Coordinates of C-alpha atoms and ligand atoms in Angstrom, one line a residue:
Chain X
M1 CA 7.2 35.6 -79.7
S2 CA 3.8 33.4 -80.6
T3 CA 1.5 32.3 -78.2
P4 CA 3.0 29.3 -76.1
K5 CA 1.5 26.2 -77.1
I6 CA 0.8 25.1 -73.6
S7 CA 0.1 28.3 -70.7
V8 CA -0.9 27.3 -67.2
R9 CA -1.9 30.5 -65.4
D10 CA -2.1 30.6 -61.4
V11 CA -3.5 27.5 -61.7
E12 CA -5.0 26.0 -58.4
K13 CA -6.4 22.7 -57.3
I14 CA -8.0 21.6 -54.4
F15 CA -8.9 18.6 -53.0
P16 CA -11.8 18.3 -50.4
V17 CA -10.6 15.9 -47.9
G18 CA -13.0 15.1 -45.4
N19 CA -13.7 18.6 -43.8
E20 CA -10.6 20.0 -44.7
E21 CA -9.0 21.4 -47.8
F22 CA -6.1 19.9 -49.5
V23 CA -4.0 22.4 -51.6
A24 CA -2.5 19.8 -54.4
L25 CA -1.7 22.6 -56.6
G26 CA -1.5 26.7 -55.1
G27 CA -1.0 29.2 -58.2
V28 CA 1.2 27.3 -60.7
S29 CA 2.3 29.6 -64.2
L30 CA 4.0 27.7 -66.7
D31 CA 4.5 28.5 -70.5
I32 CA 5.7 25.8 -73.0
A33 CA 6.6 26.4 -76.2
D34 CA 5.7 24.5 -79.2
N35 CA 7.9 21.4 -79.9
E36 CA 9.5 21.7 -76.9
F37 CA 10.4 19.0 -74.2
V38 CA 9.6 20.1 -71.0
T39 CA 10.2 17.4 -67.7
V40 CA 9.0 18.0 -64.7
V41 CA 10.4 16.3 -61.1
G42 CA 9.4 16.5 -57.7
P43 CA 8.9 14.4 -55.0
S44 CA 5.9 12.3 -54.9
G45 CA 2.7 14.1 -53.6
C46 CA 3.9 17.3 -55.0
G47 CA 0.9 17.4 -58.1
K48 CA 2.4 16.6 -60.9
S49 CA 0.1 13.8 -62.1
T50 CA -2.9 16.5 -60.9
L51 CA -0.9 19.4 -63.3
L52 CA -0.9 16.6 -65.9
N53 CA -4.5 15.6 -65.8
I54 CA -5.7 19.2 -65.7
L55 CA -3.9 20.1 -69.0
A56 CA -5.4 16.3 -69.9
G57 CA -8.8 17.7 -69.6
L58 CA -9.3 14.8 -66.7
E59 CA -9.6 17.5 -64.0
K60 CA -10.6 20.8 -63.8
P61 CA -8.7 23.3 -62.0
T62 CA -10.3 25.3 -59.2
G63 CA -8.7 28.3 -59.8
G64 CA -6.5 29.7 -62.6
T65 CA -7.2 28.5 -66.3
A66 CA -5.0 26.1 -68.4
L67 CA -4.7 27.1 -72.4
V68 CA -3.7 24.9 -75.5
D69 CA -3.0 27.1 -78.4
G70 CA -4.8 30.0 -76.4
K71 CA -7.8 28.0 -76.0
P72 CA -8.8 27.3 -72.3
V73 CA -9.2 23.3 -71.9
S74 CA -12.2 22.3 -71.0
G75 CA -12.2 18.6 -71.6
P76 CA -10.0 15.8 -73.1
G77 CA -9.4 16.4 -76.7
P78 CA -7.7 14.4 -79.7
E79 CA -4.4 17.1 -80.1
R80 CA -3.6 16.2 -76.6
G81 CA -2.5 12.4 -76.5
V82 CA -1.6 11.1 -72.4
I83 CA 0.2 8.2 -71.6
F84 CA 0.2 6.8 -68.6
Q85 CA 2.7 5.1 -65.9
Q86 CA 0.0 2.1 -65.7
Y87 CA 0.3 1.6 -69.5
A88 CA -3.6 1.6 -69.6
L89 CA -3.4 -0.3 -72.8
F90 CA -7.1 -2.0 -73.2
P91 CA -6.4 -5.9 -72.1
W92 CA -9.0 -7.0 -74.3
L93 CA -7.6 -5.4 -77.7
T94 CA -4.2 -6.8 -79.6
V95 CA -1.3 -4.5 -80.0
R96 CA -3.1 -3.2 -83.7
E97 CA -6.3 -2.9 -82.2
N98 CA -5.1 -0.8 -79.0
V99 CA -3.3 1.6 -81.6
E100 CA -6.7 1.6 -84.0
F101 CA -8.8 2.7 -81.0
G102 CA -7.9 6.4 -81.1
M103 CA -7.6 6.2 -84.9
R104 CA -11.2 5.6 -85.0
T105 CA -12.7 7.1 -82.4
A106 CA -10.6 10.5 -82.9
K107 CA -11.7 10.0 -86.7
V108 CA -8.4 10.8 -87.8
P109 CA -8.6 10.5 -91.7
G110 CA -7.0 8.2 -93.9
D111 CA -6.3 4.6 -94.1
E112 CA -6.2 3.4 -90.3
R113 CA -4.6 -0.1 -91.1
R114 CA -1.5 1.9 -92.9
R115 CA -1.3 4.2 -90.2
A116 CA -1.6 2.0 -87.7
E117 CA 1.2 -0.5 -89.0
H118 CA 3.5 2.8 -89.4
F119 CA 3.1 3.7 -85.6
I120 CA 3.7 0.3 -84.3
R121 CA 6.7 0.0 -86.7
L122 CA 8.2 3.3 -85.3
V123 CA 7.8 1.4 -81.9
G124 CA 9.5 -1.6 -83.0
L125 CA 6.6 -3.6 -82.1
E126 CA 5.7 -5.1 -85.7
Q127 CA 6.4 -8.6 -84.9
F128 CA 4.2 -8.2 -82.2
A129 CA 0.8 -6.3 -83.8
D130 CA -1.5 -9.3 -83.2
A131 CA -0.5 -10.0 -79.6
L132 CA -2.7 -9.4 -76.9
P133 CA -1.2 -7.2 -74.2
K134 CA -0.8 -9.6 -71.6
T135 CA 2.3 -11.3 -73.7
L136 CA 4.0 -8.3 -74.0
S137 CA 6.9 -7.3 -70.9
G138 CA 6.7 -4.1 -69.3
G139 CA 8.8 -2.2 -72.0
M140 CA 6.5 -3.4 -74.8
K141 CA 3.5 -2.3 -73.2
Q142 CA 4.7 1.3 -72.6
R143 CA 5.6 1.5 -76.6
C144 CA 2.0 0.1 -77.9
A145 CA 1.0 2.9 -75.6
I146 CA 3.3 5.3 -76.9
A147 CA 2.2 4.1 -80.4
R148 CA -1.2 4.4 -79.9
A149 CA -1.1 7.8 -78.4
Y150 CA 0.9 9.5 -81.4
A151 CA -1.5 7.5 -83.9
V152 CA -4.0 9.8 -83.0
N153 CA -1.6 12.7 -84.4
P154 CA -1.6 15.0 -81.1
S155 CA 0.4 17.7 -81.3
I156 CA 0.9 17.7 -77.9
L157 CA 2.2 14.4 -75.6
L158 CA 1.7 14.2 -71.6
M159 CA 3.4 11.6 -70.3
D160 CA 2.7 10.9 -66.7
E161 CA 6.2 8.8 -65.4
P162 CA 5.8 6.6 -68.4
F163 CA 8.8 4.5 -67.7
G164 CA 8.4 4.6 -63.9
A165 CA 7.7 0.9 -63.9
L166 CA 10.6 -0.3 -65.7
D167 CA 13.5 -1.7 -64.8
A168 CA 16.7 0.6 -65.3
L169 CA 18.3 -0.8 -68.6
T170 CA 14.8 -0.9 -70.3
R171 CA 14.2 2.7 -69.0
V172 CA 17.5 4.3 -70.5
R173 CA 16.7 1.9 -73.9
L174 CA 13.1 3.5 -74.1
Q175 CA 14.5 7.1 -73.6
E176 CA 16.6 6.7 -76.0
Q177 CA 14.0 5.6 -78.6
L178 CA 11.9 8.3 -77.5
L179 CA 13.9 11.2 -78.4
E180 CA 14.8 9.3 -81.6
T181 CA 10.7 9.2 -82.0
W182 CA 10.6 12.5 -81.1
S183 CA 13.0 13.7 -83.3
K184 CA 11.8 11.9 -86.3
D185 CA 8.4 13.5 -85.7
R186 CA 8.5 16.3 -83.3
R187 CA 5.6 17.3 -80.9
T188 CA 5.3 19.4 -78.1
V189 CA 5.8 17.1 -74.6
M190 CA 5.5 17.4 -71.0
F191 CA 6.9 14.3 -69.4
I192 CA 6.6 13.6 -65.5
T193 CA 9.1 11.9 -63.9
H194 CA 10.6 11.4 -60.4
D195 CA 13.9 10.5 -61.6
V196 CA 16.4 13.5 -62.2
D197 CA 18.4 11.8 -64.8
E198 CA 15.9 11.2 -67.2
A199 CA 14.3 14.9 -66.3
V200 CA 17.9 16.2 -67.4
F201 CA 18.9 13.7 -70.8
L202 CA 15.3 14.0 -72.2
A203 CA 14.4 17.7 -71.7
N204 CA 15.0 21.1 -73.1
R205 CA 14.1 22.6 -69.7
V206 CA 13.6 20.8 -66.3
V207 CA 10.7 21.9 -64.2
V208 CA 11.5 21.6 -60.8
M209 CA 8.1 21.1 -58.3
G210 CA 7.8 20.6 -54.5
A211 CA 5.0 20.1 -52.2
R212 CA 2.6 21.3 -49.5
P213 CA 1.6 23.1 -51.3
G214 CA 2.2 21.9 -55.0
R215 CA 4.4 24.5 -56.8
I216 CA 7.1 25.6 -59.2
V217 CA 10.2 25.7 -57.2
E218 CA 12.7 26.2 -60.2
V219 CA 12.8 26.2 -64.0
I220 CA 16.4 24.8 -65.1
D221 CA 17.5 25.1 -69.1
V222 CA 19.1 22.5 -70.1
D223 CA 21.5 23.8 -72.7
L224 CA 22.6 20.3 -74.3
S225 CA 22.2 19.6 -78.3
Y226 CA 20.4 16.8 -79.3
P227 CA 20.8 13.8 -80.3
R228 CA 21.6 12.7 -77.3
D229 CA 23.3 9.3 -76.6
E230 CA 25.4 7.4 -74.0
D231 CA 28.4 10.1 -74.0
M232 CA 26.6 12.9 -73.5
R233 CA 24.9 10.9 -70.3
L234 CA 28.4 10.8 -69.1
S235 CA 29.6 14.1 -70.0
P236 CA 31.0 16.4 -67.1
E237 CA 28.3 19.4 -68.2
F238 CA 25.3 16.5 -67.7
G239 CA 26.7 15.8 -64.8
A240 CA 26.7 19.3 -63.3
L241 CA 22.9 19.8 -64.7
R242 CA 22.1 16.5 -63.0
N243 CA 23.5 17.5 -59.7
R244 CA 22.0 21.3 -59.9
V245 CA 18.7 19.4 -60.5
W246 CA 19.0 17.1 -57.9
H247 CA 19.9 19.6 -55.4
S248 CA 16.9 21.5 -56.1
V249 CA 14.4 18.2 -55.5
Y250 CA 15.8 17.1 -53.1
H251 CA 17.0 20.2 -50.4
Q252 CA 14.0 22.1 -51.3
R253 CA 12.7 22.0 -47.8
Q254 CA 15.9 23.1 -46.4
I255 CA 16.4 25.8 -48.6
K256 CA 12.4 26.9 -48.6
E257 CA 11.3 26.2 -44.8
P258 CA 13.9 26.9 -42.0
A259 CA 13.4 24.2 -39.1
Q260 CA 10.6 25.3 -37.3
Chain G
M1 CA 14.4 -14.1 -69.5
A2 CA 16.1 -16.7 -69.2
V3 CA 15.3 -17.5 -65.4
I4 CA 12.0 -16.8 -65.9
N5 CA 11.9 -19.0 -69.0
A6 CA 14.0 -22.0 -67.3
D7 CA 11.1 -21.5 -64.5
A8 CA 8.5 -21.9 -66.5
T9 CA 9.8 -25.3 -67.8
R10 CA 10.6 -26.8 -64.5
A11 CA 7.3 -25.7 -62.9
A12 CA 5.3 -27.6 -66.2
T13 CA 6.2 -30.7 -65.9
P14 CA 5.6 -31.6 -61.9
R15 CA 2.1 -29.3 -62.9
T16 CA 1.0 -32.2 -65.8
R17 CA 2.2 -35.0 -63.6
K18 CA -0.2 -33.4 -60.7
S19 CA -2.9 -33.0 -62.8
R20 CA -2.4 -36.8 -64.2
T21 CA -2.3 -37.8 -60.3
F22 CA -5.1 -36.1 -60.3
L23 CA -7.1 -37.3 -63.1
V24 CA -6.3 -41.1 -61.8
L25 CA -7.7 -40.2 -57.9
N26 CA -10.8 -39.1 -59.1
T27 CA -11.2 -42.4 -61.4
V28 CA -10.6 -44.2 -58.1
S29 CA -12.5 -42.5 -56.2
V30 CA -15.5 -42.7 -58.5
V31 CA -15.3 -46.2 -59.3
A32 CA -15.1 -46.3 -55.3
G33 CA -18.5 -44.7 -54.7
V34 CA -20.3 -46.9 -57.5
T35 CA -18.7 -50.2 -55.9
I36 CA -19.6 -49.0 -52.3
W37 CA -23.1 -48.6 -53.7
W38 CA -23.6 -51.9 -55.0
G39 CA -22.1 -53.4 -51.8
L40 CA -24.5 -51.6 -49.7
S41 CA -27.6 -52.5 -51.7
L42 CA -26.6 -56.4 -51.6
A43 CA -25.9 -55.9 -48.6
G44 CA -29.4 -55.3 -48.0
L45 CA -30.2 -51.7 -47.7
Q46 CA -33.2 -50.1 -49.6
F47 CA -31.2 -49.0 -52.6
P48 CA -31.5 -50.3 -55.9
S49 CA -28.1 -51.8 -57.5
P50 CA -26.4 -49.9 -60.1
A51 CA -27.4 -52.3 -62.6
E52 CA -31.0 -51.5 -61.7
V53 CA -30.7 -48.0 -62.2
V54 CA -28.6 -48.5 -65.5
A55 CA -31.9 -50.8 -66.4
A56 CA -34.8 -48.2 -65.3
G57 CA -32.8 -45.9 -67.4
W58 CA -32.2 -47.9 -70.2
T59 CA -35.9 -48.7 -70.4
M60 CA -37.0 -44.8 -69.8
I61 CA -34.8 -44.0 -72.9
Q62 CA -36.5 -46.7 -75.2
D63 CA -40.1 -45.3 -74.3
G64 CA -39.1 -41.9 -74.7
T65 CA -39.9 -40.0 -71.0
L66 CA -36.1 -39.6 -70.4
V67 CA -35.9 -37.4 -73.2
T68 CA -39.6 -36.2 -72.9
D69 CA -38.3 -35.0 -69.4
V70 CA -35.0 -33.8 -70.0
G71 CA -36.6 -31.9 -73.0
A72 CA -39.0 -30.4 -70.7
S73 CA -36.4 -29.3 -67.8
L74 CA -33.9 -27.9 -70.2
G75 CA -36.5 -26.0 -72.0
R76 CA -37.4 -24.2 -69.0
V77 CA -34.0 -24.1 -67.3
L78 CA -32.6 -22.2 -70.6
A79 CA -35.7 -19.9 -71.1
G80 CA -35.6 -18.6 -67.8
F81 CA -31.7 -18.6 -67.6
V82 CA -31.5 -16.8 -71.0
L83 CA -34.5 -14.4 -70.1
G84 CA -32.8 -13.7 -66.5
S85 CA -29.4 -13.1 -67.6
V86 CA -30.2 -10.5 -70.1
A87 CA -32.0 -8.6 -67.6
A88 CA -29.4 -8.8 -65.1
V89 CA -26.7 -7.7 -67.5
L90 CA -29.2 -4.6 -69.0
V91 CA -30.3 -3.8 -65.6
G92 CA -26.8 -4.3 -63.7
F93 CA -25.2 -2.0 -66.5
V94 CA -27.9 0.6 -66.2
M95 CA -27.2 0.6 -62.0
G96 CA -23.5 0.8 -62.8
W97 CA -24.1 3.5 -65.3
Y98 CA -26.3 5.8 -63.6
T99 CA -26.5 6.7 -60.0
V100 CA -30.2 7.0 -60.0
A101 CA -30.8 4.0 -61.3
R102 CA -28.3 2.4 -58.8
G103 CA -30.5 4.4 -56.4
L104 CA -34.1 3.5 -57.5
F105 CA -33.0 -0.2 -58.1
E106 CA -31.0 -1.6 -55.0
P107 CA -33.4 -1.4 -52.5
W108 CA -35.8 -3.8 -54.6
I109 CA -32.8 -6.3 -55.6
Q110 CA -31.0 -6.7 -51.9
F111 CA -34.4 -7.5 -50.8
F112 CA -35.5 -10.1 -53.0
R113 CA -32.0 -11.3 -52.7
T114 CA -32.9 -12.6 -49.6
I115 CA -35.9 -14.4 -50.6
P116 CA -35.2 -17.8 -52.0
P117 CA -37.0 -17.8 -55.6
L118 CA -39.0 -21.0 -54.4
A119 CA -40.6 -19.0 -51.7
M120 CA -42.0 -16.7 -54.4
L121 CA -43.6 -20.0 -56.2
P122 CA -47.2 -20.1 -54.3
L123 CA -47.4 -16.7 -54.8
V124 CA -46.6 -16.7 -58.5
L125 CA -48.8 -19.9 -59.0
V126 CA -51.4 -18.3 -57.6
L127 CA -51.0 -15.3 -60.1
M128 CA -49.8 -16.8 -63.0
G129 CA -51.8 -20.3 -63.1
I130 CA -50.0 -23.5 -63.5
G131 CA -48.5 -23.5 -67.2
E132 CA -45.2 -23.2 -68.1
S133 CA -44.8 -19.1 -67.3
P134 CA -44.9 -19.5 -63.5
K135 CA -41.9 -22.0 -63.7
I136 CA -40.0 -20.2 -65.8
F137 CA -40.7 -17.0 -64.4
V138 CA -39.2 -18.4 -60.3
I139 CA -35.9 -19.5 -63.0
F140 CA -35.8 -16.1 -64.4
L141 CA -36.0 -14.8 -61.2
A142 CA -33.0 -17.1 -59.7
A143 CA -31.0 -16.3 -62.2
F144 CA -31.3 -12.6 -62.9
L145 CA -31.0 -12.4 -58.7
A146 CA -27.8 -14.2 -59.0
C147 CA -26.3 -12.0 -61.8
V148 CA -27.0 -8.8 -61.4
I149 CA -25.0 -7.8 -58.4
S150 CA -22.4 -9.4 -60.5
T151 CA -22.7 -7.0 -63.5
Y152 CA -23.5 -4.4 -61.6
Q153 CA -20.1 -5.0 -59.6
G154 CA -18.4 -5.1 -62.7
V155 CA -19.4 -1.8 -64.5
V156 CA -18.7 0.2 -60.7
S157 CA -15.0 -1.5 -60.5
V158 CA -13.8 -0.7 -64.1
D159 CA -10.3 0.5 -64.0
R160 CA -10.6 4.2 -63.9
T161 CA -7.8 4.7 -66.0
L162 CA -8.8 2.9 -68.8
I163 CA -11.9 5.2 -68.8
N164 CA -9.1 7.8 -69.0
A165 CA -7.7 6.3 -71.6
G166 CA -10.6 5.8 -73.7
R167 CA -11.2 9.5 -72.6
V168 CA -8.3 11.1 -73.9
L169 CA -8.3 9.0 -76.8
G170 CA -11.7 10.8 -78.2
A171 CA -14.2 8.4 -77.3
G172 CA -17.4 9.9 -75.7
D173 CA -19.9 8.4 -73.9
G174 CA -21.1 5.8 -75.9
T175 CA -18.0 4.7 -77.1
I176 CA -16.7 4.2 -73.8
F177 CA -19.6 2.4 -72.9
A178 CA -19.4 -0.2 -75.7
R179 CA -15.8 -0.9 -75.9
V180 CA -14.4 0.0 -72.6
V181 CA -17.2 -1.2 -69.7
V182 CA -18.6 -3.8 -71.6
P183 CA -15.8 -6.1 -72.1
A184 CA -14.0 -4.9 -68.8
S185 CA -16.8 -6.1 -67.0
T186 CA -17.3 -9.4 -69.3
P187 CA -15.6 -11.2 -66.7
F188 CA -18.0 -10.2 -63.9
I189 CA -20.5 -11.1 -65.7
L190 CA -19.5 -14.8 -66.4
V191 CA -19.2 -15.5 -62.7
G192 CA -22.3 -13.9 -62.5
M193 CA -24.1 -16.1 -65.0
R194 CA -22.0 -19.4 -63.7
V195 CA -23.9 -18.8 -60.3
G196 CA -27.1 -18.1 -61.9
L197 CA -27.3 -21.4 -63.7
G198 CA -26.6 -22.9 -61.1
S199 CA -29.4 -21.3 -59.1
A200 CA -31.3 -21.5 -61.9
W201 CA -31.4 -25.3 -62.5
G202 CA -32.1 -25.9 -58.7
T203 CA -35.1 -23.7 -58.5
L204 CA -36.4 -25.6 -61.9
V205 CA -35.9 -28.9 -60.1
A206 CA -37.8 -27.9 -57.1
A207 CA -40.4 -25.9 -59.2
E208 CA -40.9 -29.0 -61.1
L209 CA -41.2 -31.2 -57.8
L210 CA -44.0 -29.0 -56.7
A211 CA -46.2 -28.1 -60.1
A212 CA -45.4 -29.9 -63.5
Q213 CA -46.9 -32.2 -66.0
A214 CA -43.2 -33.3 -67.3
G215 CA -39.8 -32.5 -66.4
L216 CA -37.2 -34.5 -64.4
G217 CA -38.5 -33.4 -61.0
H218 CA -41.3 -34.3 -62.0
R219 CA -40.7 -37.8 -62.8
M220 CA -39.1 -38.3 -59.3
Q221 CA -42.1 -37.0 -57.6
S222 CA -44.5 -39.4 -58.9
A223 CA -41.7 -42.1 -59.0
Q224 CA -41.7 -41.5 -55.2
L225 CA -45.8 -42.2 -55.0
Y226 CA -45.0 -45.9 -56.4
Y227 CA -41.6 -46.5 -54.6
D228 CA -39.9 -46.2 -57.4
L229 CA -36.3 -45.9 -56.2
P230 CA -34.4 -46.8 -59.5
T231 CA -36.6 -43.9 -61.6
I232 CA -35.3 -41.7 -58.6
F233 CA -31.9 -42.8 -58.9
V234 CA -31.7 -41.9 -62.5
G235 CA -33.5 -38.5 -62.2
I236 CA -30.9 -37.5 -59.7
I237 CA -28.0 -38.5 -62.1
T238 CA -29.7 -37.0 -64.8
I239 CA -29.7 -33.5 -63.0
G240 CA -26.3 -33.6 -61.6
V241 CA -24.6 -34.6 -65.4
L242 CA -26.7 -32.4 -67.2
G243 CA -25.9 -29.3 -64.6
L244 CA -22.3 -30.3 -65.3
I245 CA -22.5 -30.2 -68.6
M246 CA -24.1 -26.8 -68.6
D247 CA -21.3 -25.7 -65.8
R248 CA -18.3 -26.9 -67.9
L249 CA -19.9 -25.6 -71.1
L250 CA -20.2 -22.2 -70.0
M251 CA -17.4 -21.6 -68.4
L252 CA -15.4 -23.0 -71.6
A253 CA -17.4 -20.3 -73.4
G254 CA -16.3 -17.9 -70.5
G255 CA -12.6 -18.9 -71.0
K256 CA -12.5 -17.9 -74.4
L257 CA -14.3 -14.7 -73.9
T258 CA -12.1 -14.0 -71.0
A259 CA -8.6 -15.2 -72.5
W260 CA -7.2 -11.7 -72.3
Q261 CA -7.1 -11.6 -68.6
E262 CA -3.9 -11.2 -67.1
N263 CA -3.2 -13.5 -64.3
R264 CA -5.0 -16.9 -65.0
Ligands
ADP1 N1 -8.7 12.7 -56.2 C1 -7.9 13.3 -54.9 N2 -8.6 14.0 -53.8 C2 -8.0 14.4 -52.6 N3 -6.4 14.3 -52.6 C3 -5.7 13.7 -54.0 C4 -6.9 13.6 -55.0 N4 -5.9 13.6 -55.9 C5 -4.6 13.7 -55.6 N5 -4.5 14.0 -54.6 C6 -3.6 14.4 -53.5 O1 -2.7 15.6 -54.2 C7 -1.2 15.3 -53.9 C8 -0.3 15.6 -55.4 O2 -1.1 13.9 -56.0 P1 -0.2 13.9 -57.5 O3 -0.5 15.1 -58.5 O4 -1.1 12.8 -57.9 O5 0.6 14.0 -56.9 P2 2.2 13.4 -57.6 O6 1.7 12.9 -58.9 O7 3.5 14.6 -57.9 O8 2.9 12.4 -56.6 C9 -1.4 14.1 -53.2 O9 -1.1 14.9 -52.3 C10 -2.5 13.3 -53.4 O10 -2.7 12.7 -52.3
MG2 MG1 1.9 11.1 -60.0

């Protein structure tokens, strides 16, 4: 097999908290193949964001290495797009200007306007291209953030609970749209969530993490074909996988740590 | 969605009605105030009546003294205010961006902030003579000190996520600064400038009371020698009106610049 797109080798992250040390990640290893869609679930505080930030180049691991295309990550780079839970749109720029921001800074070749237009259409925001973020709903903001990330043409998308702040219905719609966009325009995706349904619905593989120390508990393959739709969500196969992931996420204490 | 819209329309009507009520109350209050003033002057208090003040104002407009005074005062305040704001924004940014600069500037700014700029006037007059520069300098100081901390706070409180968003989109330090930090701190700078303008205006008039050959403060000071109350009143009213106009203009410009803010 060729080198994995993303390779996390014994990554450790220790935060100093006062005079103590807090182990946010205690030796995490994970390979993600090119064009794979991997979701990461786990209880809050288990180091999901920390892992993503390390891959994004926003934080440095205190041990181990994170490799992208076989090269160690040494900072943010245009081949890795990041989508944050809080949208992180520049509120003083319009939708179009937000999408163009990255193209300009990352010096994406070609006609900026046309490309921006393309990605704005891809996420269905063409009628709001000249609107300021404050006039958009949460779902629209996140779609704009997705267009902005896509516009830089990254081969990897790192998404940190992107739909976490949205209502259930918007969430499901955006999941379907994301898969649609992804199937039209494949990238390697690492998608963090705390929603088990979301994790199973989107992924080729679900990575279950646990806390104290942050670690990978289990990796579960999702043998469901794409495209995925509502019927799939209601199928017994989906239900069985969801139960398995759910169990792995919410009963890890009892399994791993017997009562003291 | 529908619920929110219904709420918004329902809320809009009482709000316009409320603001109209407010306007009426404002007008009533001003008219009542002037009437009481008139009454008091008729009752034999040492006050000039509104009519006398208007007459004095008219004379001063006709003989050109009011225009000269306003020109002199505005020139000083604008020069000091613009210089002070520009310096404050530069220093504030440098302080917010570089820890070393913060460490070096901070004690001086904290120290001078506790001194009213006017208290520097005697020293400044000795050092800079009695021309325009000492007055402009104290106004500069007033505007600068009011604005610098605010700018600095704007820079340090820029949302980390926005900076990270810029970085993952490939922006270097320069771009992050120009396209993220500067726009994100604009609201803070504007608040600082508004406070700075008020402080500059107040300092100006006081500086002119102490040492000037022209200007609104100087005019009132010399009127005091002749017991010329109407001229003093004209001065006070002009100062108030000009201050209000400048503040509103700044607010208007600021509103345009920060129209992107979420909760306004
Ligand atoms: N800068 C930091 N300093 C100290 N502790 C931190 C820091 N960042 C994160 N942590 C801690 O590390 C743990 C993992 O955080 P995070 O990766 O954000 O978790 P998750 O995204 O899974 O909820 C949390 O307990 C958090 O409090
Ligand atoms: Mg998180």
